[in-house]
């Protein structure tokens, strides 16, 4: 079946197109934003982020909360840390993890609000 356009074709509004194009992200920033969602989009990493949204946790506590091995949790934390989603701090022999900054918390809270109100 061939596509048929309506008899009345909508013309392009050059001013609107120019305004939107001017506001578009650079390729570098676009890739960074897409990368953030790709990293958080993994269900295991999402579970870790949601746990850390509650409070700061060490690998042992995260392992117990998520019923995962410490090795598996550490691997995922490494990916999250490389992408500036989580940060760490050392206290004695323990390393505690938390969300990197308020922006990550805000993204998680907005996503939860969006999904709960669908």
Coordinates of C-alpha atoms in Angstrom, one line a residue:
X1 CA 0.0 0.0 0.0
X2 CA 1.5 3.3 -1.1
X3 CA 1.5 6.3 1.2
X4 CA -0.8 9.1 0.2
X5 CA -0.4 12.6 1.5
X6 CA -3.4 14.7 2.3
X7 CA -4.5 16.9 -0.5
X8 CA -3.6 19.9 1.7
X9 CA 0.1 19.6 2.4
X10 CA 1.4 21.4 5.5
X11 CA 4.1 23.9 4.7
X12 CA 7.3 24.1 6.8
X13 CA 7.5 27.1 9.1
X14 CA 11.1 28.2 8.5
X15 CA 11.2 30.3 11.7
X16 CA 10.0 27.5 13.9
X17 CA 12.4 25.0 12.3
X18 CA 15.3 27.5 12.8
X19 CA 14.4 28.1 16.5
X20 CA 14.2 24.4 17.2
X21 CA 17.4 23.7 15.3
X22 CA 19.2 26.4 17.3
X23 CA 18.1 24.9 20.6
X24 CA 19.2 21.3 19.7
X25 CA 22.0 19.7 21.6
X26 CA 25.5 19.4 20.2
X27 CA 26.4 15.9 19.1
X28 CA 28.7 15.5 22.1
X29 CA 26.1 16.5 24.6
X30 CA 23.4 14.4 22.9
X31 CA 25.6 11.3 23.1
X32 CA 26.3 12.1 26.8
X33 CA 22.6 12.3 27.6
X34 CA 21.8 9.2 25.7
X35 CA 24.7 7.4 27.4
X36 CA 23.3 8.4 30.8
X37 CA 20.0 6.8 30.0
X38 CA 21.6 3.8 28.5
X39 CA 23.6 3.1 31.6
X40 CA 20.7 3.6 34.0
X41 CA 18.5 1.6 31.6
X42 CA 20.1 -1.7 32.7
X43 CA 17.7 -3.3 35.3
X44 CA 20.5 -4.3 37.6
X45 CA 22.0 -0.8 37.6
X46 CA 18.6 0.7 38.0
X47 CA 18.1 -1.4 41.2
X48 CA 21.4 -0.2 42.5
X49 CA 20.5 3.4 41.7
X50 CA 17.2 3.0 43.4
X51 CA 18.8 1.5 46.5
X52 CA 21.3 4.4 46.6
X53 CA 18.5 6.8 46.2
X54 CA 17.4 5.7 49.7
X55 CA 20.8 6.1 51.4
X56 CA 24.5 5.7 51.1
X57 CA 25.5 2.0 51.1
X58 CA 28.7 -0.1 51.0
X59 CA 29.2 -3.0 48.6
X60 CA 28.3 -5.6 51.3
X61 CA 25.0 -3.9 52.1
X62 CA 24.1 -3.4 48.5
X63 CA 24.9 -7.1 47.9
X64 CA 22.5 -8.1 50.7
X65 CA 19.8 -5.7 49.6
X66 CA 19.9 -6.8 46.0
X67 CA 20.7 -10.5 46.7
X68 CA 23.7 -10.3 44.4
X69 CA 27.4 -11.2 44.8
X70 CA 29.8 -8.5 45.9
X71 CA 31.7 -9.0 42.7
X72 CA 28.6 -8.4 40.5
X73 CA 27.7 -5.3 42.5
X74 CA 31.2 -4.0 42.3
X75 CA 31.3 -4.5 38.5
X76 CA 28.0 -2.5 38.1
X77 CA 29.2 0.2 40.6
X78 CA 32.3 0.6 38.5
X79 CA 30.2 1.3 35.4
X80 CA 28.0 3.7 37.3
X81 CA 31.0 5.5 38.8
X82 CA 32.7 5.9 35.3
X83 CA 29.5 7.5 34.1
X84 CA 29.3 9.9 37.1
X85 CA 26.1 8.4 38.3
X86 CA 27.5 7.3 41.7
X87 CA 30.4 8.5 43.8
X88 CA 32.4 6.8 46.6
X89 CA 34.0 7.7 49.8
X90 CA 36.3 5.6 52.0
X91 CA 35.7 5.1 55.7
X92 CA 38.4 2.8 57.1
X93 CA 38.4 -0.4 55.1
X94 CA 34.8 0.2 53.7
X95 CA 33.9 2.2 50.6
X96 CA 30.5 3.8 50.7
X97 CA 28.6 4.7 47.5
X98 CA 25.9 7.3 47.0
X99 CA 24.4 9.1 44.0
X100 CA 26.8 11.5 42.5
X101 CA 24.7 14.7 43.0
X102 CA 21.2 16.1 43.3
X103 CA 20.7 16.0 39.5
X104 CA 20.8 12.1 39.6
X105 CA 18.4 12.1 42.5
X106 CA 16.1 14.4 40.6
X107 CA 16.2 12.3 37.5
X108 CA 15.3 9.2 39.5
X109 CA 12.5 11.0 41.4
X110 CA 11.0 12.4 38.2
X111 CA 11.1 9.0 36.5
X112 CA 9.4 7.4 39.5
X113 CA 6.7 10.1 39.6
X114 CA 6.2 9.7 35.8
X115 CA 5.7 6.0 36.0
X116 CA 3.5 6.1 39.1
X117 CA 1.1 8.5 37.5
X118 CA 0.6 6.6 34.2

